[in-house]
Each structure stands twice: as structure tokens, then as C-alpha cells.
Amino acid sequence: MRFVHGVKADITADIVYMMCPMHLLKLDEMIKGLDAGQVLEILTDYDGALEDIPQWCKRTGNEFIGLDEDEDYYKFYVRKTDKQQKGES
Amino acid sequence: MRRCYFDHVATNPLHPEVLDVMMPYFKEDFGNPLSIYDLGTSAREAIEKARGQVAGLINAKPQAIVFTSSGAEANNFALRGIAFARQNQGKHAIVSKVEHHSILNSARFLEKSGFVVTYLPVDKHGIVDPDTVKKSINKETVLISVTHASSEIGSIEPIREIAQIAKEHRVTLHADGVATTGNIPVDVKKLGVDLYSMAAHQFYGPKGAGALYVKEGTRIAPLIYGGIQEGGRRAGTENVPAIVGMGKAAEIAAQELPGRMEHCRKLRDALIDSVLKVPNVHLTGHPEKRLPHHSSFVVEFIEGEAMLLMLSMKGILSASGSACSSRALKSSPVLLSLGVPSALAQGSIVFSLGTDNSMEDINYFIEEFPQVVKKLRDMSPFSSGWGQGGEGDKCYTGG
């Protein structure tokens, strides 16, 4: 797992306390609204995201920048690549 | 026999237009909103339309509305959801003593789960003093819940002032708006609340539909886990017909509210004037700052239950305190918190009016009510007073 600190995100989705599969649905929904190069931050306390979000990035061609840990939740960072156009999933 | 339905805080008849828009979702448009084919899409779109309609009634953003099965569920969701989401920041909650059982019992549940709860006192009209709220906050406080108006006494609470205090102390504020939504203007932004509960049947929508307004950015733990409905905040296949009905009822309420308020206030004031002409009857709740369709009283020397029965035999349908309290045959904690002696609290009666009531109903009631009281007092062992000594000897002068 890649740990990062101080990543500047363009937009944040706070889904702490939301269970599977909200982390993937929110990721998909939010990334559609971004331009290539922009960074999405997802706040979640769902442990399954540790595996699912990097996998989702690999599958869709978006860049998994890494994750940071807060006191009781994770902060995932995903950069939209030009492989995925705005509005396309 | 004439029937006068004076129990609109218990529930309301469905508005005919509401039933019309619900019907297709019981029949041909029966799809699951999560299904990807047309049937699912039409159900999903209907829910989103309803979300916008409900949001419009309280000046909220549609995405801030979470549909629930009732106002009680919304209240449970608010208290537990915020308390558990913020428990790492503190384990102290504040609720008033004039809350509905769905708040008071949720608060008791929180106490069993390790939280400390402060129960705010109220004045003789059932109004919370914002200064008392301020004094009750400590560094552990994460949540305040105060009803916007009590369905038992009708008093409207100073939510805006409490919201200002909550904001200054970074405490999440929930208001129970079940009795107010659709009955008085509600603007969640002006009120400054973080969460606000609603129930469709309180404004001529169907039973089985409620909603919780959750201000954007408010972190809340779900009450029901499962699927992705309501953005993962409330699992369970949606009650599509009821949600559609709630949306339509909200849209109609937003349009008709000024007329409804004027109609009810006029009837209600005539009712209060007539009831207070009967000796030893007192208004409960605030004389002015109260719901326009609401009147509540305590009648000395007789029991509310007896009055209810005798009035119902005359076609006048009313309530004695909250539905929960009256079924439990116990003194209402709300009335006791106003300082009403427990013997007198037994003589509680609530008349709440609606669009279906007329001045003819009120005139009929004015003829019948004094006779019912007289008949019951003639049979009462306390007809000449509460007797000597004891709590019941005190005469209530609060209302």
C-alpha cells in the first residue's frame, strides 16, 4: 500500500460511516465530474476500500496516488487520467 | 351524528391529489428504484422528484433529504446517527423535557450506550430557555435536540436562538419538525439547524413516509445498514408510493400553507375562547407562540380518557396528550415538566384542527363540550375539589 501525506485534492467526498459499495459508487460518480489531472479525495472508514479502490483505479486506468490515515478513517487520493473522459465511467 | 375530527396531530386524512399520484406506484409502476430497466428508472425518477418537493417545503437542497419510514425513525436516526458519528469528540447530548418519546427513548438508549444526557427544563408554557442550553453545554457535548413544536402543547421553541448557541460551540443541532412541517413555514437555513425530522402524514401525506434533513457536510452513522438506498445512509427498498405521496403533499402544503394557517387559526381561537369559558379549565402551552391548528387544555376534577370517550360518543374525536401517553394511561411527562400537578395532568385534552374542519364543527363542539364536562364532574368524586392534602390539592395556575 502506498502512503502519502499532504496531497492537495480538487474535491472531497466524505463517506465516513457509509458501507460497501458506497465507496465505489461515490468514486465512480465523483470522478465523472472531474477533468483529467484533477485529484479526488475520498474519506472512508470502510476497510474493504483498502483493496477495492486501488483495484478500481487499475481497472479504469485512473491513477491511485495513495492513502493517508486520519484518526479514525482513511483518506484515499485518486487522480483522473486522460484515459477516462469527463462524464464517462 | 356529526363527526368532528379534532385530532390532526395524531394523523391527517390523505389529500385526494396525493392518493392520485401514489396509485400508479402500487400498480403499473411497481419497479425497484435500483433496477436498471425502465420500471426501475421511473421509480427512481419519482423518488428524486419527491426529494425535490420535500426539500422545497423546508428550503433545503434535495440531496440533504433522506427518506425514512416515519418521523420516529428520522428522530432515532438523528440522535443515534450523530451521537455515534461524533462519539470520539465527546459523549454528552442535550434534549429538552418536552420531546416526543422517539427522542426521549433514543436519549435513554444513548445513556445505556455510555453517553451522558442532560434533559433541559422548560418554563410553564413549555418553552426552552436558550440560556439554559448554553449553560448545559460542556466540552463533551456533541448533540442538542429540541423539538420545533410539541404536538402535546403546541408551543413553538426558539430554535434559531438555540442554533446560534450550538454553532458557537460546534455542537450539532437537531430539531424535531414532525409537528411543524406543513403546518407553519419552515426554512432550515434560517433556523440554522443541522438536522430536521418530518412526517408526511402530518401534512396530508401518507403514513409510512418520513424524512430527515441532513445538512451537507454533516457526518451521520446509518441507523439501518444494507444497500445503497439514500446514498448508503438508509438501507432498504424504498416505499415508492409513500415517498411519491410525501413529495406531492409537500408541494401542496407549500402552496396552501398561508390559507391553511389562517383557516385553522380562526377556528382554533374560537375553540379556545369557548373552552376557557368552562370553569376550572386551563390552556396548556404558550398562549401565542403555538401551532396555529393546536389547542390543549387541562380540565380539573375529571380524567382526559373519560372526556375522550364521552366526546367520541358525540362524534368529537380528540386526544389526551400524546398518543403514546394516552394509551399507557399515565401522566404526560411533557405536562409534568410544565409544572402541572400529576392529578391535574390526568385531565389533559388536545384539540387539533385541519383543513376539513369548519365553523359549524366548532359551533357543534361549543354546544357539546360544556355538557360533557358537567356530566363527568357530576359523577366525579373530586367534583367539589381535589380533597384535602396531597399533590392533587394544588390548583394549576400556569396556563
XYZ file of N, CA and C in Angstrom, chain A residues 14 16-22 25 43 71-73, chain B residues 84-85 88 219-222 225-226 228 231-233:
78
model
N -16.909 12.860 1.410
C -16.880 12.335 2.777
C -17.931 11.239 2.880
N -17.609 8.705 5.295
C -17.362 8.003 6.558
C -18.711 7.496 7.092
N -18.709 6.276 7.570
C -19.890 5.530 8.067
C -20.730 4.907 6.960
N -20.399 5.159 5.721
C -21.127 4.508 4.621
C -20.428 3.182 4.301
N -21.252 2.179 4.110
C -20.690 0.839 3.895
C -20.595 0.505 2.403
N -20.003 -0.677 2.122
C -19.859 -1.200 0.768
C -21.233 -1.291 0.083
N -21.417 -0.932 -1.152
C -20.368 -0.486 -2.091
C -20.344 1.021 -2.293
N -20.727 1.816 -1.243
C -20.805 3.270 -1.449
C -19.459 3.863 -1.852
N -19.268 3.407 -5.618
C -20.275 4.203 -6.334
C -19.924 5.684 -6.275
N -12.930 10.200 1.806
C -12.776 9.892 3.235
C -13.704 8.732 3.565
N -7.395 9.975 12.215
C -7.576 9.277 13.490
C -8.453 8.034 13.351
N -9.594 8.186 12.665
C -10.499 7.037 12.598
C -11.058 6.800 11.195
N -10.364 7.287 10.193
C -10.778 6.970 8.824
C -9.591 7.109 7.874
N -23.250 8.600 17.585
C -22.212 7.603 17.281
C -21.163 8.143 16.310
N -21.582 9.014 15.408
C -20.605 9.587 14.475
C -19.629 10.521 15.187
N -16.230 10.111 19.319
C -14.806 10.308 19.632
C -14.519 11.736 20.085
N -21.683 14.626 9.154
C -21.378 13.188 9.139
C -22.358 12.463 10.054
N -23.006 11.428 9.526
C -24.017 10.709 10.321
C -23.875 9.211 10.084
N -23.960 8.436 11.157
C -23.895 6.974 11.027
C -25.286 6.445 10.691
N -25.394 5.522 9.735
C -26.727 4.997 9.390
C -27.382 4.280 10.566
N -28.385 -0.590 8.162
C -27.337 -0.944 7.202
C -27.879 -1.913 6.165
N -27.312 -1.853 4.997
C -27.746 -2.772 3.942
C -27.293 -2.248 2.598
N -27.593 0.442 -0.976
C -27.093 1.785 -1.278
C -28.207 2.825 -1.354
N -28.231 7.020 -0.715
C -26.795 7.292 -0.661
C -26.076 6.501 0.412
N -26.612 5.317 0.747
C -25.997 4.467 1.768
C -26.345 4.904 3.177
N -27.156 5.963 3.306
C -27.468 6.471 4.648
C -28.688 5.787 5.256
